Amino acid sequence: MHFVFGGAFNGKRKWVKKQYENQITEWHSAYEDFIKMPTLVKGDQYIVIEGMELYIKELIGSGKTVEEVCCYFKEQLQAWRAENLLENVIVIGTEIGKGIVPMSQNDRSWRDACGYVYQMLVAEAETVDRIWYGISNRIKEE
């Protein structure tokens, strides 16, 4: 798995498209056409899941606790690993944890869940890149 994260409108999508030019089979974007987390199908090319923070926000908004959201994504990662799908997945997430602490409990739970899920993604990923204003910074490579 390749996890790509950075600030909003910092060029993550453009960077991924350039890095994986002509290798991406499916692109699931929560920004363009929100759907539930996609079901992955084994393939030779890459599948992109963009807008991870919106998938997390949807779960928090539906009444799930931070712990339940983390369990959900832990199970997703285990299922992808069991099916040997992780190597073909690129996950893009926007950093939402910097700055002022949100006033509403729901927004704080969303921010916390994003932090925990992103930690899981980073631990599971073979490659992690932070994109800041279009410039990549490789944080992890196995």
PDB file of C-alpha atoms in Angstrom:
ATOM      1  CA  MET A   1       0.000   0.000   0.000  1.00  0.00           C
ATOM      2  CA  HIS A   2       1.064   3.535  -0.686  1.00  0.00           C
ATOM      3  CA  PHE A   3      -0.324   6.185   1.682  1.00  0.00           C
ATOM      4  CA  VAL A   4      -0.190   9.782   0.459  1.00  0.00           C
ATOM      5  CA  PHE A   5      -1.219  12.639   2.724  1.00  0.00           C
ATOM      6  CA  GLY A   6      -0.894  16.379   3.045  1.00  0.00           C
ATOM      7  CA  GLY A   7      -2.858  19.556   3.450  1.00  0.00           C
ATOM      8  CA  ALA A   8      -6.021  20.399   1.547  1.00  0.00           C
ATOM      9  CA  PHE A   9      -5.405  21.524  -2.041  1.00  0.00           C
ATOM     10  CA  ASN A  10      -1.688  20.756  -1.802  1.00  0.00           C
ATOM     11  CA  GLY A  11      -1.434  18.705  -4.999  1.00  0.00           C
ATOM     12  CA  LYS A  12      -1.870  15.151  -3.700  1.00  0.00           C
ATOM     13  CA  ARG A  13      -4.149  14.038  -6.545  1.00  0.00           C
ATOM     14  CA  LYS A  14      -1.926  15.570  -9.239  1.00  0.00           C
ATOM     15  CA  TRP A  15       1.179  14.014  -7.697  1.00  0.00           C
ATOM     16  CA  VAL A  16      -0.357  10.522  -7.540  1.00  0.00           C
ATOM     17  CA  LYS A  17      -1.582  10.781 -11.137  1.00  0.00           C
ATOM     18  CA  LYS A  18       1.932  11.723 -12.265  1.00  0.00           C
ATOM     19  CA  GLN A  19       3.649   8.977 -10.238  1.00  0.00           C
ATOM     20  CA  TYR A  20       1.296   6.243 -11.450  1.00  0.00           C
ATOM     21  CA  GLU A  21       0.650   7.510 -14.969  1.00  0.00           C
ATOM     22  CA  ASN A  22      -1.165   4.847 -17.058  1.00  0.00           C
ATOM     23  CA  GLN A  23      -1.111   2.363 -14.147  1.00  0.00           C
ATOM     24  CA  ILE A  24      -4.314   3.288 -12.298  1.00  0.00           C
ATOM     25  CA  THR A  25      -7.326   1.097 -13.050  1.00  0.00           C
ATOM     26  CA  GLU A  26      -9.847   2.561 -10.628  1.00  0.00           C
ATOM     27  CA  TRP A  27     -10.111   5.898  -8.855  1.00  0.00           C
ATOM     28  CA  HIS A  28     -12.583   6.159  -5.979  1.00  0.00           C
ATOM     29  CA  SER A  29     -12.960   9.761  -4.836  1.00  0.00           C
ATOM     30  CA  ALA A  30     -15.139  10.743  -1.903  1.00  0.00           C
ATOM     31  CA  TYR A  31     -14.893  14.325  -3.173  1.00  0.00           C
ATOM     32  CA  GLU A  32     -16.422  13.722  -6.584  1.00  0.00           C
ATOM     33  CA  ASP A  33     -18.996  11.010  -6.054  1.00  0.00           C
ATOM     34  CA  PHE A  34     -19.257   9.993  -2.443  1.00  0.00           C
ATOM     35  CA  ILE A  35     -19.724   6.285  -2.018  1.00  0.00           C
ATOM     36  CA  LYS A  36     -19.083   3.961   0.878  1.00  0.00           C
ATOM     37  CA  MET A  37     -15.602   2.500   1.109  1.00  0.00           C
ATOM     38  CA  PRO A  38     -15.066   0.650  -2.176  1.00  0.00           C
ATOM     39  CA  THR A  39     -14.801  -3.090  -2.403  1.00  0.00           C
ATOM     40  CA  LEU A  40     -11.429  -3.924  -3.853  1.00  0.00           C
ATOM     41  CA  VAL A  41     -10.927  -6.410  -6.642  1.00  0.00           C
ATOM     42  CA  LYS A  42      -7.627  -8.135  -7.263  1.00  0.00           C
ATOM     43  CA  GLY A  43      -5.851  -6.747 -10.288  1.00  0.00           C
ATOM     44  CA  ASP A  44      -2.466  -6.005 -11.757  1.00  0.00           C
ATOM     45  CA  GLN A  45      -2.805  -2.253 -11.670  1.00  0.00           C
ATOM     46  CA  TYR A  46      -3.422   0.286  -8.934  1.00  0.00           C
ATOM     47  CA  ILE A  47      -6.631   1.295  -7.190  1.00  0.00           C
ATOM     48  CA  VAL A  48      -6.796   4.763  -5.622  1.00  0.00           C
ATOM     49  CA  ILE A  49      -8.986   5.632  -2.650  1.00  0.00           C
ATOM     50  CA  GLU A  50      -9.075   9.422  -2.322  1.00  0.00           C
ATOM     51  CA  GLY A  51     -10.659  11.394   0.499  1.00  0.00           C
ATOM     52  CA  MET A  52     -10.051   8.980   3.360  1.00  0.00           C
ATOM     53  CA  GLU A  53     -10.963  11.720   5.829  1.00  0.00           C
ATOM     54  CA  LEU A  54     -14.467  11.936   4.303  1.00  0.00           C
ATOM     55  CA  TYR A  55     -15.033   8.198   4.702  1.00  0.00           C
ATOM     56  CA  ILE A  56     -14.035   8.584   8.340  1.00  0.00           C
ATOM     57  CA  LYS A  57     -16.281  11.638   8.759  1.00  0.00           C
ATOM     58  CA  GLU A  58     -19.231   9.674   7.354  1.00  0.00           C
ATOM     59  CA  LEU A  59     -18.732   6.932   9.945  1.00  0.00           C
ATOM     60  CA  ILE A  60     -18.413   9.430  12.814  1.00  0.00           C
ATOM     61  CA  GLY A  61     -21.501  11.290  11.536  1.00  0.00           C
ATOM     62  CA  SER A  62     -23.481   8.051  11.522  1.00  0.00           C
ATOM     63  CA  GLY A  63     -22.945   7.737  15.268  1.00  0.00           C
ATOM     64  CA  LYS A  64     -19.907   5.467  15.395  1.00  0.00           C
ATOM     65  CA  THR A  65     -17.391   6.089  18.157  1.00  0.00           C
ATOM     66  CA  VAL A  66     -13.704   6.699  17.476  1.00  0.00           C
ATOM     67  CA  GLU A  67     -13.010   3.153  18.673  1.00  0.00           C
ATOM     68  CA  GLU A  68     -15.630   1.671  16.324  1.00  0.00           C
ATOM     69  CA  VAL A  69     -14.205   3.608  13.374  1.00  0.00           C
ATOM     70  CA  CYS A  70     -10.710   2.353  14.181  1.00  0.00           C
ATOM     71  CA  CYS A  71     -11.991  -1.245  14.428  1.00  0.00           C
ATOM     72  CA  TYR A  72     -13.740  -0.874  11.069  1.00  0.00           C
ATOM     73  CA  PHE A  73     -10.557   0.257   9.314  1.00  0.00           C
ATOM     74  CA  LYS A  74      -8.449  -2.336  11.125  1.00  0.00           C
ATOM     75  CA  GLU A  75     -10.788  -5.005   9.745  1.00  0.00           C
ATOM     76  CA  GLN A  76     -10.604  -3.445   6.247  1.00  0.00           C
ATOM     77  CA  LEU A  77      -6.814  -3.550   6.318  1.00  0.00           C
ATOM     78  CA  GLN A  78      -6.809  -7.151   7.541  1.00  0.00           C
ATOM     79  CA  ALA A  79      -9.208  -8.165   4.768  1.00  0.00           C
ATOM     80  CA  TRP A  80      -7.100  -6.423   2.115  1.00  0.00           C
ATOM     81  CA  ARG A  81      -3.972  -8.089   3.490  1.00  0.00           C
ATOM     82  CA  ALA A  82      -5.658 -11.528   3.543  1.00  0.00           C
ATOM     83  CA  GLU A  83      -6.670 -11.109  -0.110  1.00  0.00           C
ATOM     84  CA  ASN A  84      -3.188  -9.847  -1.113  1.00  0.00           C
ATOM     85  CA  LEU A  85      -4.648  -6.527  -2.238  1.00  0.00           C
ATOM     86  CA  LEU A  86      -2.531  -4.126  -0.190  1.00  0.00           C
ATOM     87  CA  GLU A  87       0.273  -3.869  -2.716  1.00  0.00           C
ATOM     88  CA  ASN A  88      -2.109  -2.413  -5.319  1.00  0.00           C
ATOM     89  CA  VAL A  89      -3.843   0.161  -3.128  1.00  0.00           C
ATOM     90  CA  ILE A  90      -3.007   3.871  -3.001  1.00  0.00           C
ATOM     91  CA  VAL A  91      -4.784   5.775  -0.230  1.00  0.00           C
ATOM     92  CA  ILE A  92      -4.935   9.578  -0.246  1.00  0.00           C
ATOM     93  CA  GLY A  93      -5.880  11.436   2.918  1.00  0.00           C
ATOM     94  CA  THR A  94      -5.999  15.089   3.841  1.00  0.00           C
ATOM     95  CA  GLU A  95      -4.316  16.133   7.072  1.00  0.00           C
ATOM     96  CA  ILE A  96      -6.954  17.622   9.380  1.00  0.00           C
ATOM     97  CA  GLY A  97      -5.152  17.420  12.733  1.00  0.00           C
ATOM     98  CA  LYS A  98      -3.156  20.613  12.641  1.00  0.00           C
ATOM     99  CA  GLY A  99      -4.459  23.920  13.889  1.00  0.00           C
ATOM    100  CA  ILE A 100      -7.216  24.826  16.313  1.00  0.00           C
ATOM    101  CA  VAL A 101      -8.990  22.084  18.269  1.00  0.00           C
ATOM    102  CA  PRO A 102     -12.606  21.895  17.013  1.00  0.00           C
ATOM    103  CA  MET A 103     -15.291  23.093  19.408  1.00  0.00           C
ATOM    104  CA  SER A 104     -17.881  20.416  18.649  1.00  0.00           C
ATOM    105  CA  GLN A 105     -17.459  16.912  20.050  1.00  0.00           C
ATOM    106  CA  ASN A 106     -18.336  15.410  16.675  1.00  0.00           C
ATOM    107  CA  ASP A 107     -15.566  17.346  14.920  1.00  0.00           C
ATOM    108  CA  ARG A 108     -13.068  16.432  17.652  1.00  0.00           C
ATOM    109  CA  SER A 109     -14.013  12.762  17.287  1.00  0.00           C
ATOM    110  CA  TRP A 110     -13.547  13.031  13.510  1.00  0.00           C
ATOM    111  CA  ARG A 111     -10.110  14.600  13.947  1.00  0.00           C
ATOM    112  CA  ASP A 112      -9.093  11.958  16.496  1.00  0.00           C
ATOM    113  CA  ALA A 113     -10.370   9.083  14.349  1.00  0.00           C
ATOM    114  CA  CYS A 114      -8.446  10.437  11.343  1.00  0.00           C
ATOM    115  CA  GLY A 115      -5.277  10.526  13.407  1.00  0.00           C
ATOM    116  CA  TYR A 116      -5.688   6.945  14.602  1.00  0.00           C
ATOM    117  CA  VAL A 117      -6.680   5.589  11.175  1.00  0.00           C
ATOM    118  CA  TYR A 118      -3.797   7.413   9.486  1.00  0.00           C
ATOM    119  CA  GLN A 119      -1.418   5.847  12.026  1.00  0.00           C
ATOM    120  CA  MET A 120      -2.768   2.416  11.051  1.00  0.00           C
ATOM    121  CA  LEU A 121      -2.358   3.222   7.357  1.00  0.00           C
ATOM    122  CA  VAL A 122       1.215   4.406   7.865  1.00  0.00           C
ATOM    123  CA  ALA A 123       2.069   1.259   9.854  1.00  0.00           C
ATOM    124  CA  GLU A 124       0.609  -0.969   7.127  1.00  0.00           C
ATOM    125  CA  ALA A 125       1.907   0.955   4.110  1.00  0.00           C
ATOM    126  CA  GLU A 126       5.096   0.026   2.310  1.00  0.00           C
ATOM    127  CA  THR A 127       5.478   3.604   1.103  1.00  0.00           C
ATOM    128  CA  VAL A 128       4.336   6.882   2.675  1.00  0.00           C
ATOM    129  CA  ASP A 129       4.628  10.308   1.065  1.00  0.00           C
ATOM    130  CA  ARG A 130       3.667  13.702   2.423  1.00  0.00           C
ATOM    131  CA  ILE A 131       2.774  16.220  -0.269  1.00  0.00           C
ATOM    132  CA  TRP A 132       3.133  19.867   0.639  1.00  0.00           C
ATOM    133  CA  TYR A 133       2.426  22.454  -2.043  1.00  0.00           C
ATOM    134  CA  GLY A 134       3.090  19.868  -4.756  1.00  0.00           C
ATOM    135  CA  ILE A 135       6.435  18.754  -3.359  1.00  0.00           C
ATOM    136  CA  SER A 136       6.753  15.210  -2.066  1.00  0.00           C
ATOM    137  CA  ASN A 137       8.612  14.150   1.026  1.00  0.00           C
ATOM    138  CA  ARG A 138       9.104  10.369   1.273  1.00  0.00           C
ATOM    139  CA  ILE A 139       8.586   9.435   4.909  1.00  0.00           C
ATOM    140  CA  LYS A 140       8.630   5.640   4.643  1.00  0.00           C
ATOM    141  CA  GLU A 141       9.819   3.121   2.091  1.00  0.00           C
ATOM    142  CA  GLU A 142      10.236  -0.604   2.632  1.00  0.00           C
TER     143      GLU A 142
END
